[in-house]
Short mmCIF file of C-alpha atoms and ligand atoms in Angstrom, two decimals:
data_model
loop_
_atom_site.label_atom_id
_atom_site.label_comp_id
_atom_site.label_asym_id
_atom_site.label_seq_id
_atom_site.Cartn_x
_atom_site.Cartn_y
_atom_site.Cartn_z
CA UNK A 1 -40.03 0.55 11.80
CA UNK A 2 -42.59 3.25 12.66
CA UNK A 3 -41.45 6.30 11.76
CA UNK A 4 -41.76 9.76 13.67
CA UNK A 5 -41.75 13.15 11.74
CA UNK A 6 -41.21 15.86 13.57
CA UNK A 7 -42.68 19.45 12.84
CA UNK A 8 -39.92 20.77 10.70
CA UNK A 9 -39.80 17.74 8.63
CA UNK A 10 -43.73 16.43 8.24
CA UNK A 11 -43.96 15.91 4.66
CA UNK A 12 -40.43 14.75 4.61
CA UNK A 13 -40.91 12.25 7.41
CA UNK A 14 -44.00 11.08 5.22
CA UNK A 15 -42.91 10.50 1.78
CA UNK A 16 -40.34 8.42 4.28
CA UNK A 17 -43.03 6.85 5.61
CA UNK A 18 -44.26 5.96 2.45
CA UNK A 19 -41.48 4.64 0.47
CA UNK A 20 -40.65 1.95 3.64
CA UNK A 21 -44.58 1.54 4.05
CA UNK A 22 -43.95 2.10 7.87
CA UNK A 23 -46.05 3.65 9.89
CA UNK A 24 -46.59 7.06 10.48
CA UNK A 25 -46.54 8.14 14.60
CA UNK A 26 -48.51 11.67 15.68
CA UNK A 27 -47.07 14.38 17.24
CA UNK A 28 -48.68 16.74 18.92
CA UNK A 29 -46.74 20.41 19.11
CA UNK A 30 -46.58 23.44 20.23
CA UNK A 31 -44.71 26.85 21.68
CA UNK A 32 -45.62 27.97 24.78
CA UNK A 33 -45.59 31.41 25.35
CA UNK A 34 -42.40 32.09 26.85
CA UNK A 35 -40.90 30.44 23.79
CA UNK A 36 -40.24 26.81 25.08
CA UNK A 37 -41.42 23.72 22.48
CA UNK A 38 -43.84 21.04 23.91
CA UNK A 39 -43.57 17.77 22.17
CA UNK A 40 -46.20 14.31 22.23
CA UNK A 41 -46.37 11.39 20.16
CA UNK A 42 -50.00 10.42 19.81
CA UNK A 43 -49.16 6.74 18.80
CA UNK A 44 -47.15 3.55 20.90
CA UNK A 45 -43.62 3.39 20.28
CA UNK A 46 -43.03 0.81 22.66
CA UNK A 47 -40.55 -2.46 21.42
CA UNK A 48 -40.23 -0.45 18.11
CA UNK A 49 -37.34 0.45 15.66
CA UNK A 50 -38.00 4.12 15.42
CA UNK A 51 -36.83 7.01 13.06
CA UNK A 52 -36.96 10.05 13.73
CA UNK A 53 -37.01 12.59 11.13
CA UNK A 54 -36.06 15.70 12.34
CA UNK A 55 -34.11 18.67 10.26
CA UNK A 56 -32.33 22.09 11.61
CA UNK A 57 -32.79 24.53 9.59
CA UNK A 58 -33.75 28.11 11.04
CA UNK A 59 -35.22 28.44 13.52
CA UNK A 60 -32.43 25.76 14.55
CA UNK A 61 -32.35 26.32 18.11
CA UNK A 62 -35.53 25.62 18.52
CA UNK A 63 -35.57 22.36 15.84
CA UNK A 64 -32.55 21.00 17.53
CA UNK A 65 -34.50 21.01 21.13
CA UNK A 66 -37.38 19.24 19.09
CA UNK A 67 -35.26 16.63 17.87
CA UNK A 68 -34.16 15.76 21.34
CA UNK A 69 -36.88 16.30 23.14
CA UNK A 70 -38.44 13.53 20.01
CA UNK A 71 -35.55 11.15 20.11
CA UNK A 72 -35.55 11.04 24.34
CA UNK A 73 -39.18 11.07 24.68
CA UNK A 74 -39.04 7.71 22.33
CA UNK A 75 -36.62 5.66 24.23
CA UNK A 76 -38.61 6.90 27.56
CA UNK A 77 -41.35 5.07 25.61
CA UNK A 78 -39.97 1.91 25.33
CA UNK A 79 -38.91 2.61 21.27
CA UNK A 80 -36.21 -0.05 21.41
CA UNK A 81 -33.96 1.43 19.48
CA UNK A 82 -33.79 5.28 17.91
CA UNK A 83 -32.29 6.27 14.16
CA UNK A 84 -31.92 10.18 14.35
CA UNK A 85 -32.08 11.18 10.60
CA UNK A 86 -31.20 14.65 10.56
CA UNK A 87 -31.46 15.90 7.23
CA UNK A 88 -29.57 19.27 7.65
CA UNK A 89 -27.24 19.60 10.00
CA UNK A 90 -27.28 23.30 12.18
CA UNK A 91 -24.05 24.04 13.57
CA UNK A 92 -22.49 21.45 11.55
CA UNK A 93 -20.25 24.19 9.91
CA UNK A 94 -18.42 25.18 12.84
CA UNK A 95 -16.19 21.30 12.72
CA UNK A 96 -12.65 22.59 13.79
CA UNK A 97 -11.42 25.96 16.16
CA UNK A 98 -10.75 28.17 13.70
CA UNK A 99 -10.19 30.99 16.44
CA UNK A 100 -8.58 30.22 19.15
CA UNK A 101 -11.00 29.20 22.20
CA UNK A 102 -14.10 28.28 19.83
CA UNK A 103 -17.05 26.15 20.80
CA UNK A 104 -16.51 23.12 17.83
CA UNK A 105 -20.38 22.89 17.54
CA UNK A 106 -21.01 20.27 15.40
CA UNK A 107 -19.21 17.75 17.27
CA UNK A 108 -21.96 19.14 20.83
CA UNK A 109 -24.27 18.44 18.94
CA UNK A 110 -22.79 14.57 18.28
CA UNK A 111 -22.32 14.63 21.96
CA UNK A 112 -25.60 15.46 23.11
CA UNK A 113 -27.28 13.09 20.05
CA UNK A 114 -24.94 10.13 21.97
CA UNK A 115 -26.07 11.38 25.26
CA UNK A 116 -29.67 11.09 24.40
CA UNK A 117 -28.44 7.53 23.50
CA UNK A 118 -29.53 7.49 19.57
CA UNK A 119 -28.45 4.32 17.82
CA UNK A 120 -28.05 5.47 14.49
CA UNK A 121 -27.37 9.04 12.88
CA UNK A 122 -28.66 9.89 9.43
CA UNK A 123 -27.84 13.03 7.07
CA UNK A 124 -27.77 14.17 3.43
CA UNK A 125 -24.96 16.03 2.10
CA UNK A 126 -22.83 16.84 6.02
CA UNK A 127 -20.44 20.00 5.86
CA UNK A 128 -16.93 18.41 6.83
CA UNK A 129 -17.04 13.96 6.72
CA UNK A 130 -14.80 14.58 9.76
CA UNK A 131 -16.92 15.22 12.14
CA UNK A 132 -18.76 11.68 11.23
CA UNK A 133 -17.11 9.51 13.30
CA UNK A 134 -18.40 11.32 16.29
CA UNK A 135 -21.65 10.58 15.57
CA UNK A 136 -23.83 7.44 16.59
CA UNK A 137 -23.68 4.14 13.64
CA UNK A 138 -23.78 7.98 11.19
CA UNK A 139 -24.52 7.77 7.73
CA UNK A 140 -24.02 10.82 4.93
CA UNK A 141 -26.18 10.71 1.88
CA UNK A 142 -25.65 12.75 -1.27
CA UNK A 143 -28.48 14.43 -2.83
CA UNK A 144 -25.56 15.54 -5.76
CA UNK A 145 -26.85 12.87 -8.16
CA UNK A 146 -30.77 13.68 -7.87
CA UNK A 147 -30.11 17.33 -8.20
CA UNK A 148 -28.46 17.54 -11.18
CA UNK A 149 -30.77 14.65 -12.28
CA UNK A 150 -33.56 17.39 -12.33
CA UNK A 151 -31.08 19.28 -14.04
CA UNK A 152 -30.64 16.85 -16.87
CA UNK A 153 -34.63 16.93 -16.93
CA UNK A 154 -34.80 20.64 -18.07
CA UNK A 155 -32.15 20.07 -20.47
CA UNK A 156 -29.44 20.51 -19.12
CA UNK A 157 -26.85 17.36 -19.55
CA UNK A 158 -23.44 19.08 -20.65
CA UNK A 159 -23.91 21.68 -18.25
CA UNK A 160 -20.28 22.81 -16.62
CA UNK A 161 -20.29 22.18 -12.67
CA UNK A 162 -18.70 24.85 -10.92
CA UNK A 163 -17.73 24.00 -7.26
CA UNK A 164 -17.68 28.05 -5.36
CA UNK A 165 -14.44 26.22 -3.25
CA UNK A 166 -12.87 23.59 -2.86
CA UNK A 167 -14.34 22.17 -0.17
CA UNK A 168 -17.10 21.90 -2.78
CA UNK A 169 -14.68 20.06 -5.44
CA UNK A 170 -16.43 16.14 -4.59
CA UNK A 171 -19.85 18.02 -5.08
CA UNK A 172 -19.03 19.56 -8.39
CA UNK A 173 -17.52 15.93 -9.36
CA UNK A 174 -20.60 13.80 -8.47
CA UNK A 175 -22.88 16.90 -10.38
CA UNK A 176 -20.16 16.20 -13.16
CA UNK A 177 -20.93 12.24 -13.24
CA UNK A 178 -24.33 13.24 -14.60
CA UNK A 179 -23.83 16.04 -16.32
CA UNK A 180 -20.53 15.01 -17.72
CA UNK A 181 -19.86 18.52 -19.36
CA UNK A 182 -16.91 19.27 -17.15
CA UNK A 183 -16.10 20.09 -13.86
CA UNK A 184 -13.38 23.45 -12.15
CA UNK A 185 -13.47 25.49 -8.72
CA UNK A 186 -12.83 28.35 -7.11
CA UNK A 187 -10.80 28.63 -4.63
CA UNK A 188 -12.72 31.50 -1.76
CA UNK A 189 -11.77 32.58 1.56
CA UNK A 190 -13.86 33.89 3.97
CA UNK A 191 -12.68 36.55 7.09
CA UNK A 192 -13.65 34.89 10.20
CA UNK A 193 -14.81 37.71 11.74
CA UNK A 194 -17.32 39.59 9.36
CA UNK A 195 -17.89 36.60 7.20
CA UNK A 196 -17.09 38.55 4.02
CA UNK A 197 -16.69 36.11 0.99
CA UNK A 198 -13.84 36.74 -1.70
CA UNK A 199 -12.60 34.23 -4.61
CA UNK A 200 -9.60 34.45 -6.72
CA UNK A 201 -9.96 35.10 -10.09
CA UNK A 202 -9.48 32.05 -12.28
CA UNK A 203 -9.61 31.31 -15.87
CA UNK A 204 -12.37 28.30 -15.98
CA UNK A 205 -12.75 28.13 -20.03
CA UNK A 206 -17.10 28.62 -19.48
CA UNK A 207 -17.13 30.63 -22.57
CA UNK A 208 -20.58 30.18 -24.32
CA UNK A 209 -20.96 27.17 -21.19
CA UNK A 210 -24.32 26.37 -19.10
CA UNK A 211 -22.48 26.91 -15.62
CA UNK A 212 -24.78 25.29 -12.82
CA UNK A 213 -23.06 26.31 -9.73
CA UNK A 214 -22.70 23.93 -6.93
CA UNK A 215 -22.65 24.21 -2.88
CA UNK A 216 -23.89 22.08 0.01
CA UNK A 217 -25.96 24.61 0.82
CA UNK A 218 -26.58 28.27 0.43
CA UNK A 219 -27.56 30.24 3.71
CA UNK A 220 -26.70 34.29 3.03
CA UNK A 221 -26.08 33.54 -0.85
CA UNK A 222 -23.01 35.93 -0.37
CA UNK A 223 -20.44 32.26 -2.14
CA UNK A 224 -23.14 32.18 -5.14
CA UNK A 225 -23.40 35.03 -6.02
CA UNK A 226 -19.19 35.48 -5.97
CA UNK A 227 -19.47 32.42 -8.01
CA UNK A 228 -21.91 33.96 -10.57
CA UNK A 229 -20.18 37.04 -11.01
CA UNK A 230 -16.46 35.62 -11.66
CA UNK A 231 -18.57 32.86 -14.38
CA UNK A 232 -20.22 35.46 -16.23
CA UNK A 233 -17.27 37.81 -16.46
CA UNK A 234 -16.19 35.07 -17.95
CA UNK A 235 -18.16 34.52 -20.71
CA UNK A 236 -20.61 31.89 -19.33
CA UNK A 237 -24.39 31.96 -21.46
CA UNK A 238 -26.22 30.87 -18.87
CA UNK A 239 -25.48 30.76 -15.23
CA UNK A 240 -27.94 28.36 -12.64
CA UNK A 241 -27.27 27.54 -8.86
CA UNK A 242 -28.08 24.19 -6.69
CA UNK A 243 -27.77 23.07 -3.46
CA UNK A 244 -28.36 20.87 -0.85
CA UNK A 245 -29.48 22.63 1.61
CA UNK A 246 -31.54 25.82 0.86
CA UNK A 247 -31.05 28.09 4.00
CA UNK A 248 -32.08 31.50 1.79
CA UNK A 249 -31.34 33.85 4.80
CA UNK A 250 -31.76 37.16 4.47
CA UNK A 251 -32.86 38.11 1.10
CA UNK A 252 -30.21 35.96 -0.23
CA UNK A 253 -32.90 34.20 -3.36
CA UNK A 254 -32.94 37.87 -4.69
CA UNK A 255 -30.05 38.66 -3.87
CA UNK A 256 -28.44 35.62 -6.33
CA UNK A 257 -30.95 36.45 -8.98
CA UNK A 258 -30.23 40.14 -8.77
CA UNK A 259 -26.38 38.67 -9.39
CA UNK A 260 -27.50 37.04 -12.23
CA UNK A 261 -28.60 33.09 -11.89
CA UNK A 262 -31.40 32.13 -14.24
CA UNK A 263 -32.96 29.89 -11.29
CA UNK A 264 -32.08 28.18 -7.93
CA UNK A 265 -33.14 24.55 -7.09
CA UNK A 266 -32.29 23.20 -3.65
CA UNK A 267 -33.74 20.35 -1.70
CA UNK A 268 -36.31 19.52 0.82
CA UNK A 269 -34.17 19.03 3.86
CA UNK A 270 -34.62 22.26 4.97
CA UNK A 271 -38.56 23.61 2.81
CA UNK A 272 -38.05 26.83 0.85
CA UNK A 273 -39.45 28.09 -2.42
CA UNK A 274 -36.68 26.24 -4.37
CA UNK A 275 -37.19 22.69 -2.92
CA UNK A 276 -37.84 20.72 -5.78
CA UNK A 277 -35.60 18.15 -5.59
CA UNK A 278 -36.75 15.45 -2.45
CA UNK A 279 -33.74 13.42 -0.29
CA UNK A 280 -36.59 11.36 0.48
CA UNK A 281 -35.58 8.60 -1.59
CA UNK A 282 -31.61 8.53 -0.57
CA UNK A 283 -32.95 8.49 2.94
CA UNK A 284 -35.46 6.12 2.31
CA UNK A 285 -32.43 3.68 0.47
CA UNK A 286 -30.30 4.59 3.26
CA UNK A 287 -32.60 3.32 6.00
CA UNK A 288 -34.28 0.19 4.14
CA UNK A 289 -30.28 -0.96 4.80
CA UNK A 290 -30.24 -0.99 8.03
CA UNK A 291 -33.57 -2.69 9.26
C1 R5P B 301 -19.33 26.71 3.13
O1 R5P B 301 -18.14 26.26 2.87
C2 R5P B 301 -20.12 26.15 2.58
O2 R5P B 301 -20.02 24.79 1.64
C3 R5P B 301 -21.48 27.50 1.32
O3 R5P B 301 -20.18 27.72 0.60
C4 R5P B 301 -21.29 28.43 2.23
O4 R5P B 301 -22.21 27.89 3.67
C5 R5P B 301 -22.87 28.87 1.85
O5 R5P B 301 -22.75 30.51 3.11
P1 R5P B 301 -23.26 32.00 1.62
O6 R5P B 301 -24.46 31.45 1.03
O7 R5P B 301 -23.35 32.97 3.24
O8 R5P B 301 -22.27 32.11 1.22
#
């Protein structure tokens, strides 16, 4: 197995390779003046089982195009097989048609990877597992135990794990299996046109408690802000936030901190100022089972 760290995941790819004792393939890349991406593999991949590691956080379109170029080039240069490791899968939130006529972008991603011939697909806490079957030999690993363990190491064992919506209940449950302070969830609705988030008032029984909001991703921060406001209103003593994919667009981090969240912790699926937990060990473990 050899590892090709894509431009969006250079250090993560190298960390995974190190854990697998696998060779790292050099990647030369640049952006042409008109915005198009250039990719060149600087080492041979002929006859090898190749693992391409390329996350697709912002700039999503550029990172996706580089992913497709890397997978296709590895095959063209004679790779025996190619596994696409896409720690954060862009376009995964549109996994169904909310309004008639919408593109189902998550399925489009799967079709593109399949049509390039990818033999396998590894991702981390995919937004909705229902799309996984569309991908070639999919593996979806979770980084929630690692995130929760980080908080335990920081002295937060016994904290209450809060899911900001019912889609994150399993995440809060998994976090609770480490924190052991109980878990709960909120009922969130998002306007499909404006994106505005509203959260239903719900008694959580968290007075005086340390609360950690767990979600798969933080984008604008709107979801975490609403959840934090509600937790503080109900008497939470301290509120933290944790997510796997810290997209943190448009001043999200400041917005969340201003809402009273003490600290935000994310993983390195998307490099960010809060990426304190590495997903390399869980990805390396999943890959080692595939050899
Ligand atoms: C939605 O279902 C996701 O799990 C996240 O809650 C959401 O994408 C976060 O987005 P934002 O930070 O913009 O509220």
